Coordinates of C-alpha atoms and ligand atoms in Angstrom, one line a residue:
M1 CA -0.1 -0.1 0.0
A2 CA 1.1 3.3 -0.6
T3 CA -0.1 5.5 2.1
A4 CA -0.6 3.8 5.5
T5 CA -3.9 5.1 5.4
S6 CA -6.0 2.1 6.1
T7 CA -3.4 0.8 9.1
S8 CA -3.6 4.3 11.0
T9 CA -4.2 3.7 14.5
S10 CA -5.3 7.5 15.0
S11 CA -9.1 8.0 14.8
D12 CA -8.4 11.9 14.1
R13 CA -7.8 13.4 10.6
L14 CA -5.6 16.2 9.4
Q15 CA -7.8 18.6 7.1
S16 CA -6.2 20.6 4.4
F17 CA -7.6 23.8 3.3
N18 CA -7.5 26.1 0.0
P19 CA -5.4 29.1 1.2
A20 CA -6.9 31.3 -1.4
S21 CA -10.5 30.7 -0.6
G22 CA -10.6 28.8 2.8
E23 CA -12.5 25.9 1.6
L24 CA -11.7 22.2 2.5
V25 CA -9.8 20.3 -0.1
G26 CA -9.6 17.1 1.7
S27 CA -8.4 15.4 4.8
V28 CA -5.7 12.7 5.7
P29 CA -5.0 10.4 8.6
I30 CA -2.8 11.6 11.3
H31 CA -0.3 9.0 11.6
T32 CA 1.4 7.9 14.9
A33 CA 4.5 6.4 15.8
A34 CA 3.1 2.8 15.3
D35 CA 2.0 3.8 11.8
V36 CA 5.3 5.0 10.9
D37 CA 7.4 2.3 12.4
A38 CA 4.9 -0.4 10.3
A39 CA 5.3 1.6 7.2
V40 CA 9.3 1.8 7.6
A41 CA 9.1 -2.2 8.4
R42 CA 7.1 -2.5 4.9
A43 CA 9.4 -0.3 3.4
R44 CA 12.5 -2.3 4.4
V45 CA 10.9 -5.5 2.7
A46 CA 10.2 -3.6 -0.3
A47 CA 13.8 -1.9 0.0
T48 CA 15.4 -5.4 -0.2
A49 CA 13.7 -6.5 -3.2
W50 CA 14.5 -3.3 -4.9
G51 CA 17.9 -3.1 -4.1
S52 CA 18.8 -6.2 -5.3
R53 CA 17.6 -5.4 -8.8
S54 CA 19.7 -4.2 -12.0
F55 CA 19.8 -0.7 -12.6
A56 CA 18.1 -1.8 -15.9
A57 CA 15.0 -3.3 -14.3
R58 CA 14.7 -0.4 -11.7
N59 CA 15.0 2.2 -14.6
E60 CA 12.2 0.3 -16.5
E61 CA 10.0 1.0 -13.6
L62 CA 10.7 4.5 -12.8
I63 CA 10.5 5.4 -16.7
A64 CA 6.9 3.8 -16.4
F65 CA 6.5 6.0 -13.0
R66 CA 7.6 9.1 -14.9
R67 CA 5.1 8.5 -17.6
A68 CA 2.1 8.1 -14.8
I69 CA 3.2 11.3 -13.0
A70 CA 3.1 12.9 -16.8
A71 CA -0.1 11.5 -17.6
H72 CA -1.5 13.0 -14.4
A73 CA 0.2 16.3 -14.7
D74 CA -3.0 18.3 -14.9
E75 CA -4.6 16.7 -12.0
L76 CA -1.5 17.2 -9.9
A77 CA -1.0 20.8 -10.9
E78 CA -4.8 21.4 -9.9
L79 CA -4.4 19.9 -6.9
M80 CA -1.3 21.9 -5.9
H81 CA -2.9 25.0 -7.2
R82 CA -5.9 24.3 -4.6
E83 CA -4.0 22.9 -1.5
N84 CA -1.1 25.2 -1.7
G85 CA -2.7 28.4 -3.4
K86 CA 0.2 28.7 -6.0
P87 CA -1.3 30.1 -9.6
L88 CA -2.0 27.0 -11.6
G89 CA 1.1 27.9 -14.4
E90 CA 3.6 27.8 -11.2
A91 CA 2.1 24.3 -10.5
L92 CA 2.6 23.1 -13.9
T93 CA 6.1 24.2 -14.0
E94 CA 6.6 22.4 -10.6
V95 CA 5.3 19.2 -12.4
L96 CA 7.7 19.8 -15.3
Q97 CA 10.8 20.4 -13.1
T98 CA 9.8 17.2 -11.3
L99 CA 9.7 15.0 -14.2
G100 CA 12.8 16.5 -14.9
H101 CA 14.6 15.2 -11.9
I102 CA 12.9 11.5 -12.2
Q103 CA 14.3 11.6 -15.5
H104 CA 17.8 12.7 -14.6
A105 CA 18.2 10.6 -11.6
T106 CA 16.9 7.7 -13.8
A107 CA 19.4 8.2 -16.7
H108 CA 22.3 9.0 -14.7
A109 CA 22.2 6.5 -11.5
E110 CA 24.0 3.6 -13.0
K111 CA 26.9 5.8 -14.3
A112 CA 27.1 7.7 -11.1
L113 CA 27.4 4.6 -9.1
E114 CA 29.6 2.6 -11.2
P115 CA 32.2 0.8 -9.3
R116 CA 35.6 2.4 -9.8
R117 CA 39.1 1.3 -9.6
V118 CA 41.5 3.7 -7.6
S119 CA 45.4 3.7 -7.1
S120 CA 46.6 1.3 -4.6
G121 CA 49.6 3.4 -3.8
L122 CA 52.5 1.4 -2.0
L123 CA 50.3 -1.7 -2.1
A124 CA 50.6 -2.2 -5.6
N125 CA 49.9 -5.7 -5.5
F126 CA 46.3 -4.9 -4.6
K127 CA 43.3 -4.4 -6.6
S128 CA 41.6 -1.5 -5.0
T129 CA 38.0 -0.6 -5.7
I130 CA 35.1 1.6 -4.7
S131 CA 31.7 0.6 -5.1
Y132 CA 27.9 2.0 -4.3
H133 CA 25.4 0.1 -2.5
P134 CA 22.0 1.3 -1.5
L135 CA 21.1 2.4 1.9
G136 CA 18.0 0.8 2.2
V137 CA 14.8 2.7 3.6
V138 CA 15.4 6.5 3.2
A139 CA 13.0 8.9 5.1
V140 CA 12.2 12.0 3.1
I141 CA 10.4 14.8 5.4
G142 CA 9.2 17.8 3.1
P143 CA 7.9 21.5 3.3
W144 CA 4.8 23.1 1.9
N145 CA 6.3 25.8 -0.5
Y146 CA 7.3 23.1 -3.3
P147 CA 5.5 20.2 -2.0
L148 CA 6.4 17.9 -5.3
F149 CA 9.7 19.4 -6.5
T150 CA 11.4 19.6 -3.4
P151 CA 10.9 16.1 -1.7
F152 CA 11.6 14.6 -5.3
G153 CA 14.9 16.3 -5.2
S154 CA 15.4 13.3 -2.9
I155 CA 12.9 10.6 -3.7
A156 CA 13.7 10.4 -7.3
Y157 CA 17.6 10.1 -6.4
A158 CA 17.1 7.9 -3.6
L159 CA 14.9 5.7 -5.5
A160 CA 17.2 5.5 -8.6
A161 CA 19.9 4.4 -6.4
G162 CA 18.1 1.4 -5.1
N163 CA 16.1 2.5 -2.1
A164 CA 12.6 2.5 -0.6
V165 CA 11.2 5.9 0.5
V166 CA 8.9 6.7 3.1
W167 CA 7.8 10.3 2.7
K168 CA 6.1 12.7 5.3
P169 CA 4.8 15.7 3.5
S170 CA 4.1 19.1 5.2
E171 CA 1.0 18.9 7.1
L172 CA -0.1 22.3 4.9
T173 CA 0.1 19.9 1.7
P174 CA -0.5 16.4 2.5
L175 CA -3.0 15.5 -0.3
I176 CA -0.7 16.0 -3.4
A177 CA 1.9 13.6 -1.5
V178 CA -1.0 11.0 -1.1
R179 CA -2.0 11.1 -4.6
V180 CA 1.7 10.5 -5.6
A181 CA 1.8 7.7 -3.5
E182 CA -1.2 6.2 -4.8
I183 CA 0.2 6.7 -8.5
A184 CA 3.3 5.1 -7.2
A185 CA 1.6 2.1 -5.8
Q186 CA -0.1 1.5 -9.0
T187 CA 3.2 1.9 -11.2
F188 CA 5.7 0.2 -9.4
A189 CA 5.6 -3.8 -8.9
L190 CA 6.5 -3.2 -5.2
P191 CA 3.5 -1.2 -3.6
D192 CA 5.4 -0.3 -0.6
L193 CA 8.4 1.1 -2.5
L194 CA 7.3 4.8 -2.0
Q195 CA 4.8 5.1 1.1
V196 CA 3.5 8.6 2.3
V197 CA 2.6 9.1 6.2
T198 CA 0.5 12.1 6.9
G199 CA 0.4 14.3 9.9
A200 CA 2.2 17.5 11.6
G201 CA 5.3 17.4 13.4
P202 CA 4.8 14.4 15.6
T203 CA 4.4 12.3 12.7
G204 CA 7.8 13.9 11.3
A205 CA 9.3 13.4 14.7
A206 CA 8.3 9.7 14.9
L207 CA 9.9 9.3 11.2
A208 CA 13.0 10.8 12.3
K209 CA 13.3 8.7 15.3
A210 CA 12.3 5.5 13.0
A211 CA 14.8 2.7 12.0
V212 CA 15.6 4.3 8.8
D213 CA 19.1 4.2 7.0
K214 CA 19.1 8.1 6.2
I215 CA 16.9 11.3 6.8
A216 CA 16.7 13.8 3.8
F217 CA 14.7 16.7 5.6
T218 CA 13.9 20.1 3.7
G219 CA 12.3 22.9 5.7
S220 CA 13.4 25.4 8.5
A221 CA 16.6 25.4 10.3
A222 CA 14.9 25.2 13.7
T223 CA 13.1 22.0 12.8
G224 CA 16.2 20.5 10.9
K225 CA 18.1 20.9 14.2
R226 CA 15.3 19.1 16.0
V227 CA 15.4 16.3 13.2
M228 CA 19.3 15.8 13.8
M229 CA 19.0 15.5 17.6
A230 CA 16.2 13.1 17.1
A231 CA 18.5 11.4 14.4
A232 CA 21.6 11.2 16.8
E233 CA 19.8 8.4 18.9
R234 CA 20.2 5.9 16.2
L235 CA 23.1 7.7 14.6
T236 CA 21.0 7.8 11.3
P237 CA 22.6 10.1 8.6
V238 CA 20.9 13.2 7.9
L239 CA 20.7 15.9 4.8
L240 CA 19.3 19.0 5.8
E241 CA 18.1 21.5 3.0
L242 CA 17.0 24.4 5.1
G243 CA 16.3 28.2 4.5
G244 CA 18.2 31.1 3.0
K245 CA 18.6 34.8 3.3
D246 CA 19.7 34.9 -0.7
P247 CA 21.5 37.8 -1.5
M248 CA 21.6 39.6 -5.3
I249 CA 24.5 41.7 -6.0
V250 CA 24.1 44.1 -9.0
A251 CA 27.3 45.5 -10.5
E252 CA 27.3 49.0 -12.1
D253 CA 27.9 47.4 -15.5
A254 CA 24.9 45.3 -15.3
D255 CA 22.2 45.3 -18.0
L256 CA 19.5 47.2 -15.7
E257 CA 16.4 45.9 -17.6
K258 CA 17.6 42.1 -17.2
A259 CA 18.9 42.4 -13.5
A260 CA 15.7 44.0 -12.5
E261 CA 13.3 41.3 -14.3
A262 CA 15.5 38.8 -12.7
C263 CA 15.2 40.3 -9.3
V264 CA 11.4 40.5 -9.5
F265 CA 11.2 37.0 -10.8
G266 CA 13.6 35.5 -8.2
A267 CA 11.8 37.5 -5.3
L268 CA 8.3 37.0 -6.4
T269 CA 8.0 33.7 -7.7
N270 CA 5.8 31.4 -5.6
A271 CA 4.9 34.6 -3.8
G272 CA 8.5 34.9 -2.6
Q273 CA 8.1 31.4 -0.6
A274 CA 11.1 29.6 -2.0
C275 CA 14.0 28.6 0.0
I276 CA 16.2 30.1 -2.7
S277 CA 14.1 33.4 -3.5
V278 CA 16.0 36.6 -3.8
E279 CA 15.7 38.0 -0.1
R280 CA 17.9 41.0 -0.5
V281 CA 19.5 43.0 -2.8
Y282 CA 22.8 45.1 -3.3
V283 CA 23.3 47.8 -6.2
A284 CA 25.8 49.8 -7.1
D285 CA 25.4 53.3 -6.0
A286 CA 25.9 54.6 -9.8
I287 CA 22.9 52.6 -10.9
H288 CA 20.8 52.6 -7.7
D289 CA 18.0 54.8 -8.6
K290 CA 17.6 53.6 -12.0
F291 CA 17.4 49.9 -10.9
V292 CA 14.7 50.6 -8.2
D293 CA 12.6 52.6 -10.9
E294 CA 12.8 49.7 -13.1
V295 CA 12.1 47.3 -10.5
V296 CA 9.2 49.4 -9.2
K297 CA 7.8 49.6 -13.0
Q298 CA 7.9 45.6 -13.4
V299 CA 6.4 45.1 -10.0
R300 CA 3.4 47.6 -10.8
D301 CA 2.6 45.5 -13.8
L302 CA 1.9 42.4 -11.6
K303 CA -1.3 41.0 -10.5
T304 CA -1.9 39.4 -7.0
G305 CA -4.8 36.7 -6.7
G306 CA -7.3 35.8 -9.1
D307 CA -7.4 33.0 -11.7
D308 CA -4.9 35.0 -13.8
G309 CA -2.8 36.5 -10.9
H310 CA 1.1 36.4 -10.8
L311 CA 1.4 35.9 -7.3
G312 CA -1.2 33.4 -5.3
A313 CA -2.2 33.1 -2.0
M314 CA 0.3 32.7 0.9
T315 CA 0.3 29.1 1.8
S316 CA 0.6 29.9 5.5
A317 CA -1.1 32.2 7.8
A318 CA 1.9 32.0 10.3
Q319 CA 4.3 33.2 7.4
I320 CA 1.9 36.3 6.5
D321 CA 2.6 37.3 10.1
I322 CA 6.5 37.1 9.7
V323 CA 6.3 39.2 6.6
R324 CA 4.2 41.8 8.4
D325 CA 6.7 41.8 11.3
H326 CA 9.5 42.3 8.9
L327 CA 7.8 44.9 7.0
D328 CA 6.7 47.0 10.3
D329 CA 10.3 46.4 11.8
A330 CA 11.7 47.9 8.5
V331 CA 9.6 51.1 8.4
A332 CA 10.2 51.7 11.9
K333 CA 13.9 51.7 11.2
G334 CA 13.8 54.2 8.3
A335 CA 13.0 51.9 5.2
K336 CA 10.9 53.4 2.2
V337 CA 7.9 51.6 0.9
H338 CA 7.7 52.1 -2.9
T339 CA 5.0 49.1 -3.4
G340 CA 2.8 47.2 -1.4
G341 CA 3.5 47.6 2.4
T342 CA 1.3 46.1 5.4
A343 CA -1.7 47.9 4.4
A344 CA -2.0 46.1 1.2
I345 CA -1.9 43.0 2.8
S346 CA -5.5 41.3 2.0
G347 CA -6.4 37.8 3.9
N348 CA -3.8 35.5 2.5
F349 CA -2.6 37.6 -0.3
I350 CA 0.5 39.7 -0.1
P351 CA 0.9 42.2 -3.1
P352 CA 4.7 42.7 -3.6
T353 CA 6.4 45.3 -1.5
V354 CA 9.4 47.0 -2.8
L355 CA 11.9 48.8 -0.1
T356 CA 14.7 50.8 -0.1
N357 CA 16.8 52.7 2.6
V358 CA 17.3 49.5 4.3
D359 CA 20.3 48.1 6.2
H360 CA 21.5 45.3 8.2
R361 CA 19.7 46.3 11.5
M362 CA 16.4 45.4 9.8
K363 CA 15.2 41.9 10.1
V364 CA 14.2 42.2 6.3
M365 CA 18.0 42.0 5.7
T366 CA 18.9 39.4 8.1
D367 CA 16.1 37.0 8.9
E368 CA 14.4 34.8 6.1
T369 CA 11.2 36.8 5.1
F370 CA 10.0 34.0 3.0
G371 CA 7.3 36.3 1.2
P372 CA 6.8 38.7 -1.8
V373 CA 9.2 41.5 -0.5
I374 CA 12.4 43.4 -2.5
P375 CA 14.5 45.1 -0.3
I376 CA 17.4 47.0 -2.1
Q377 CA 20.1 48.4 -0.4
R378 CA 22.7 51.1 -2.0
V379 CA 26.2 49.8 -2.0
G380 CA 29.3 52.0 -2.5
S381 CA 31.7 49.2 -4.0
L382 CA 31.2 45.3 -5.1
D383 CA 33.5 44.6 -2.2
E384 CA 31.1 46.2 0.3
A385 CA 28.4 44.2 -1.6
V386 CA 30.4 40.7 -1.0
K387 CA 31.0 41.8 2.6
L388 CA 27.2 42.2 3.2
A389 CA 25.9 39.2 1.1
N390 CA 28.3 37.2 3.5
D391 CA 26.9 38.7 6.5
T392 CA 24.7 36.1 7.3
P393 CA 24.8 32.4 9.1
Y394 CA 22.7 31.2 6.1
G395 CA 24.4 30.0 2.6
L396 CA 22.1 28.6 0.1
G397 CA 21.7 30.6 -3.4
S398 CA 23.1 33.8 -4.7
T399 CA 22.7 36.0 -8.0
V400 CA 24.9 38.5 -9.6
F401 CA 24.6 40.5 -12.2
G402 CA 27.0 42.6 -14.4
G403 CA 30.2 42.4 -16.6
K404 CA 33.3 40.1 -16.6
A405 CA 34.1 41.2 -13.0
V406 CA 31.0 39.1 -11.9
R407 CA 32.7 35.9 -12.3
G408 CA 35.1 37.0 -9.3
I409 CA 32.3 38.2 -7.1
A410 CA 30.4 34.9 -7.7
D411 CA 33.6 33.0 -6.4
K412 CA 33.8 35.2 -3.1
V413 CA 30.1 34.9 -2.1
R414 CA 29.8 32.4 0.5
A415 CA 26.6 30.3 -0.8
G416 CA 26.2 26.7 -2.1
M417 CA 24.9 27.8 -5.3
T418 CA 25.2 31.2 -7.7
S419 CA 23.5 31.9 -10.9
I420 CA 25.5 34.7 -12.9
N421 CA 23.4 37.3 -15.0
S422 CA 20.2 35.0 -14.4
V423 CA 18.5 33.9 -11.5
L424 CA 17.8 30.7 -9.7
A425 CA 19.1 28.7 -12.8
F426 CA 20.9 26.4 -10.7
A427 CA 17.9 24.9 -9.4
G428 CA 16.3 24.2 -12.8
I429 CA 19.3 22.2 -14.0
P430 CA 19.3 18.8 -12.4
S431 CA 23.1 17.7 -13.2
L432 CA 23.9 20.6 -10.5
P433 CA 24.2 19.3 -7.0
F434 CA 22.0 21.6 -4.9
G435 CA 22.1 22.5 -1.2
G436 CA 23.9 24.8 1.3
I437 CA 26.2 25.6 3.8
G438 CA 25.9 26.8 7.7
E439 CA 22.2 27.6 8.6
S440 CA 21.1 26.8 5.2
G441 CA 22.5 22.8 5.8
F442 CA 24.4 20.6 4.5
G443 CA 24.5 17.5 2.2
R444 CA 23.4 17.9 -1.6
I445 CA 20.4 16.9 -3.7
H446 CA 20.4 16.4 -7.5
G447 CA 23.3 15.7 -9.7
D448 CA 25.8 13.0 -9.3
E449 CA 26.4 14.1 -5.6
G450 CA 22.8 13.8 -4.8
I451 CA 22.6 10.2 -6.1
R452 CA 25.6 9.4 -4.0
E453 CA 23.9 10.7 -0.9
F454 CA 21.6 7.7 -0.9
V455 CA 24.5 5.1 -1.0
R456 CA 26.8 3.7 1.3
V457 CA 30.5 3.5 -0.1
K458 CA 32.3 0.2 0.1
S459 CA 36.0 0.3 -0.2
T460 CA 37.5 -3.3 -1.2
A461 CA 41.1 -4.1 -1.4
E462 CA 41.9 -7.5 -3.2
Q463 CA 45.4 -8.8 -3.2
S464 CA 46.6 -10.1 -6.8
F465 CA 50.0 -11.3 -6.0
S466 CA 52.4 -11.3 -2.9
L467 CA 55.3 -9.1 -2.3
P468 CA 58.7 -9.9 -0.9
I469 CA 57.7 -7.9 2.5
N470 CA 54.2 -8.6 3.6
M471 CA 53.1 -5.5 5.5
M472 CA 49.8 -7.3 6.8
S473 CA 51.9 -9.9 8.6
M474 CA 53.3 -10.2 12.3
R475 CA 56.0 -12.4 10.8
Q476 CA 58.6 -9.7 9.6
P477 CA 62.4 -9.8 8.7
A478 CA 64.7 -8.8 11.7
D479 CA 66.0 -6.1 9.5
L480 CA 62.7 -4.3 8.7
P481 CA 63.4 -1.3 10.4
T482 CA 66.5 -0.6 8.1
R483 CA 64.3 -1.3 5.1
L484 CA 61.6 0.9 6.1
R485 CA 64.1 3.6 6.7
G486 CA 65.5 3.0 3.1
M487 CA 61.8 3.1 1.8
I488 CA 61.0 6.3 3.4
K489 CA 63.9 7.9 2.0
T490 CA 63.8 6.6 -1.5
L491 CA 60.0 7.0 -1.7
Y492 CA 59.6 10.4 0.0
G493 CA 62.9 12.0 1.2
E494 CA 66.0 12.7 -0.8
G495 CA 66.2 9.5 -2.7
V496 CA 65.9 9.2 -6.8
V497 CA 62.3 7.7 -6.9
A498 CA 60.9 10.8 -4.7
K499 CA 62.7 13.5 -6.7
V500 CA 61.5 12.0 -10.0
G501 CA 58.2 12.0 -8.6
D502 CA 58.3 15.8 -7.4
A503 CA 59.8 16.5 -10.8
F504 CA 56.8 14.9 -12.4
R505 CA 54.4 16.9 -10.5
K506 CA 55.8 20.0 -10.8
L507 CA 55.6 19.7 -14.8
R508 CA 51.9 18.7 -14.6
S509 CA 50.9 21.7 -12.4
Ligands
NAD601 P1 9.1 23.3 8.7 O1 10.6 23.2 9.3 O2 8.1 24.1 9.9 O3 8.3 21.7 8.4 C1 9.0 21.0 7.6 C2 8.6 19.6 7.6 O4 9.0 19.2 9.2 C3 7.1 19.6 7.9 O5 6.8 18.0 7.1 C4 7.1 19.4 9.4 O6 5.7 18.5 9.5 C5 8.0 18.5 9.9 N1 8.3 18.5 11.2 C6 7.8 19.5 11.9 N2 8.4 19.4 13.2 C7 9.1 18.2 13.2 C8 10.0 17.3 14.2 N3 10.2 17.5 15.4 N4 10.4 16.4 13.3 C9 10.5 16.2 12.2 N5 9.8 16.8 11.4 C10 9.1 17.9 11.9 O7 9.5 23.9 7.4 P2 8.2 24.5 6.6 O8 7.7 25.7 7.1 O9 7.2 23.4 6.1 O10 9.1 24.9 5.1 C11 9.7 26.2 4.7 C12 11.1 26.4 5.3 O11 11.5 25.2 4.5 C13 11.9 27.4 4.9 O12 12.6 27.9 5.9 C14 12.4 27.2 3.5 O13 13.4 27.7 3.4 C15 12.9 26.1 3.6 N6 12.9 25.3 2.3 C16 14.2 24.6 2.2 C17 14.5 24.3 1.0 C18 15.9 23.7 0.5 O14 15.9 22.9 -0.7 N7 17.0 24.3 1.3 C19 13.4 23.9 0.1 C20 12.0 24.6 0.4 C21 12.0 24.8 1.7

């Protein structure tokens, strides 16, 4: 079974509401710790069978699963639109990107996980091999902002690497996950390969404590730390994709219109509820005013709400309070409001706010806002921009716009990812590993690194023939110390072999 629905030991149900209209979209069970453990036990059986299959056999089913998701694209996007509040176009984009990851993981897993022969160094009589093996059961705990794309950054790669998955979606968006799990159960020969358990924090906490082999968590830094503490009990490894306060730097020689367009998209897509949203902008003094004018002009063309709106409803009411708090704090400390502002907030809809005269005393420049706000700070130099960009405990995405110098600037920004003269592009390229540093978490999804997150590494040393001295023996010749001294000098000191080696390395560097 794909969801633990029928086995739930709880009589309560979790309701999921449309944030745009307030209507009830559906309800799901609240799974208890016993339900979670039972799901993990079923996943363990599926993992044993799935992990022992060839890549070709697994890929056949993963391709069928991809096709099934594609066939249900409209239904899934419509459900996401209703449950999460994002515009239908953004929901369809999310389905498209999710399919891209299923495709990429399926196509690349075998190559990324091919056993590799490596040098045996001094033990030249050995064949040394690194091989990769499925972990078993992977727990995926997801957020509400990208309820499909984000968890599939882990799910697709974990499945392709030969694992079974138990997925705990956000309590704000459980229905989309339940529907995907139903499709998975109809497609995979092993119906427990991808299971969904539903509920709020306690269900997630139960999964973090369960007998799984890895936890891939996406959510806030505060919850990520709780997950890591729970995982410590069993020493379960964790991958943490947490929040961000992503900076954008606009240099004097940037294409203003394109930079403004990227800024508006990067800050406002998904109503600013993206972990890699542009959350703060640093603009060179010489172009600051023109850039602000262009951003304001483009923002004024946008519509919030309605079927044809560019910005949908905020998914979580709690998030609206955070946005309001950041705006109040900024205005109280001297920020200028160009569009939007707290007075424009209506129900669950927040029209985009452009702020200037901002600085790092304000929460809007230091804490994750996660809403449609564009705070723009004037900077005197690119060095100042880099210093301010790095003045954060987070380090997820980043954006730099400008001429040739921007490559150097990009290298100096302390972040897991950077887009140059574009925005958020790194997230749309499946071969690029995705993840952060500092309070943004650790570990990588997507790309070959993302595939290797879900395997254990095995090192094998196989003796091919014997050497006169067997280093792995207690039966050594009496003159061993003398021989070893000779080896040290010859190989690493002033000996001929060492000198030739050094010269060769110098030539290559
Ligand atoms: P959240 O931390 O509130 O919840 C995330 C998930 O954890 C939910 O499924 C929740 O039910 C579960 N959970 C809650 N308490 C738990 C516990 N004690 N143990 C285990 N699980 C528990 O985050 P959210 O509000 O759903 O998502 C928004 C956050 O996610 C933002 O900070 C955003 O930046 C971040 N995010 C990061 C990425 C990334 O890839 N880095 C992607 C999307 C969102």
